[in-house]
XYZ file of C-alpha atoms in Angstrom:
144
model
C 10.875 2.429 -40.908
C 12.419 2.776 -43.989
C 14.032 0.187 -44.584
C 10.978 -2.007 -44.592
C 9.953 0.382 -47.673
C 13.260 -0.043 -48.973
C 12.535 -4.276 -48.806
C 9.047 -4.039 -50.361
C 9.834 -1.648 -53.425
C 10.697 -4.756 -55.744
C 8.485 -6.943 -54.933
C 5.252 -4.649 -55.168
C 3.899 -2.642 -58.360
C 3.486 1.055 -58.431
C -0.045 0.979 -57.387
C 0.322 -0.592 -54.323
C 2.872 0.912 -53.190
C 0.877 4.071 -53.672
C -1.876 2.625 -51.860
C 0.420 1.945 -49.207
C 1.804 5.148 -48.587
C -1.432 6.602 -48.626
C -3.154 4.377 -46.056
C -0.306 3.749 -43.967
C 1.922 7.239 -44.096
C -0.689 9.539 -45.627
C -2.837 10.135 -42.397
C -0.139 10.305 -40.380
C 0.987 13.268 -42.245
C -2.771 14.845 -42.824
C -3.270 14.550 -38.877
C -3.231 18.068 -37.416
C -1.193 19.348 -39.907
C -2.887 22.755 -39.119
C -1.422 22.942 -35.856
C 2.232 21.189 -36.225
C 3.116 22.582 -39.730
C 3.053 26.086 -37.638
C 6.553 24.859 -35.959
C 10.235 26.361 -36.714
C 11.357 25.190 -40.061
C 13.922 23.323 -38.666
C 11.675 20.973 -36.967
C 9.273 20.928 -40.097
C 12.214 20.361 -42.735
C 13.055 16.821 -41.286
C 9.541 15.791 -41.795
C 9.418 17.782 -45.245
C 12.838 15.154 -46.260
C 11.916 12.358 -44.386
C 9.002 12.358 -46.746
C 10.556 13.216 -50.060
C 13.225 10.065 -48.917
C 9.946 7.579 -48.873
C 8.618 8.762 -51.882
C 12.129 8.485 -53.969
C 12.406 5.203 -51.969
C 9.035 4.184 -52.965
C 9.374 4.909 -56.823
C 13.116 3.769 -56.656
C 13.920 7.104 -58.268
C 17.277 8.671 -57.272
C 18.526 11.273 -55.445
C 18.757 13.733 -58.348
C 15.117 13.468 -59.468
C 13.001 16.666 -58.975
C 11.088 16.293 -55.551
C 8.019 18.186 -57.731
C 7.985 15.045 -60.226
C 7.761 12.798 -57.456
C 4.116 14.265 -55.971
C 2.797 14.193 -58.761
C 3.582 10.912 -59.871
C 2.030 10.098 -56.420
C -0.958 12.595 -57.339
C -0.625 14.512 -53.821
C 0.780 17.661 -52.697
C 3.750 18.670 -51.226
C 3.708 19.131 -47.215
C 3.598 22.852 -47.157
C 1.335 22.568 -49.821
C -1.236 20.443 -48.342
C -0.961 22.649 -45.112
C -1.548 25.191 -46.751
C -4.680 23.349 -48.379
C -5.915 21.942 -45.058
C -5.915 25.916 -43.541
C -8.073 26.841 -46.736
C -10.655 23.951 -45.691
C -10.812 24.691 -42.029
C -12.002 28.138 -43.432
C -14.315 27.069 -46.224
C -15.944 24.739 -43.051
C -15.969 27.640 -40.694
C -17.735 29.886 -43.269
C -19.864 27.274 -44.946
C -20.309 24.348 -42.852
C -19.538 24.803 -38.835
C -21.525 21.485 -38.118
C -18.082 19.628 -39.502
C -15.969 21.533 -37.604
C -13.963 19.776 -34.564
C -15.287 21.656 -31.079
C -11.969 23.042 -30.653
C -12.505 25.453 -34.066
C -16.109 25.958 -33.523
C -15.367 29.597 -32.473
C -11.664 30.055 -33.577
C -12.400 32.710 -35.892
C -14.378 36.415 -36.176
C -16.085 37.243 -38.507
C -16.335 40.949 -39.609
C -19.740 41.623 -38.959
C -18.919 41.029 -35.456
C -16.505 43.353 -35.145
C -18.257 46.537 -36.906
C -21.309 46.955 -37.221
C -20.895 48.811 -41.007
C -22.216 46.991 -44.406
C -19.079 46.969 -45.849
C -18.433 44.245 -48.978
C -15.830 42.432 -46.853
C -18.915 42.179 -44.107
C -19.263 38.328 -44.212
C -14.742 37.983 -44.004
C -12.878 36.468 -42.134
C -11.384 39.222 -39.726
C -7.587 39.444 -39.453
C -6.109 40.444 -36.560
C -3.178 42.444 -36.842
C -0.081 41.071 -35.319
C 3.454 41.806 -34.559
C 5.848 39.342 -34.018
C 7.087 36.334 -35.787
C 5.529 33.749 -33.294
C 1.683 35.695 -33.707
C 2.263 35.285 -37.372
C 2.785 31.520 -37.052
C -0.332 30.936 -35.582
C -3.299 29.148 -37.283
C -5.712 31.825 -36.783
C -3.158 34.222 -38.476
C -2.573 31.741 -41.199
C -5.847 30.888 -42.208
């Protein structure tokens, strides 16, 4: 796959091959990032370089340059980042706007008010559930 990145780099402008990598790579990365970005970091690192290569690739910078510099010349976060950004939304749409929610998250979280029945300032939270071991801690619910 990268090679036909590698082929196209001097032939196209900047701009496209921005628009490229966000039409054609972009979603591909964005799709249920809440659920997969929860894996071992061993399995999540070789999508973390795989996408640093294609962006040094794509701005035929080399291997040296600063893999911060390189999302923001593309104007986009890094992986963990944008995880971590895509968690904050699925709670902003929980809280705020349920209608947009996918069915699967429709009742994924608790809020405190169901929980105890006190007016407390934290009332209309999110509740966290305390948990224990490494693998509860990875979970979406916990994360979000």
């Amino acid at each position: 796959m990268l090679a036909y990145f590698i082929k196209i780099r001097s032939k196209l402008p900047l701009s496209i091959l921005r628009n490229i990598f966000f039409a054609f790579v972009y979603p591909h990365i964005l799709y249920g990032i809440e659920i997969y970005a929860n894996t071992s970091s061993i399995h999540f690192k070789k999508l973390i370089t795989l996408n640093n290569k294609l962006l040094r690739i794509l701005q035929n910078k080399p291997y040296i340059f600063p893999v911060k510099d390189l999302y923001h010349n593309f104007d986009t976060l890094a992986i963990p980042e944008l995880h971590i950004y895509q968690l904050l939304i699925l709670v902003h749409e929980f809280l705020h706007h349920k209608y947009l929610l996918r069915t699967a998250f429709a009742n994924y979280f608790t809020i405190n008010s169901a929980v105890h029945l006190y007016n407390t300032r934290v009332r209309e939270n999110v509740h966290i559930d305390s948990v224990s071991t490494n693998y509860c801690k990875r979970t979406v619910r916990y994360k979000s």
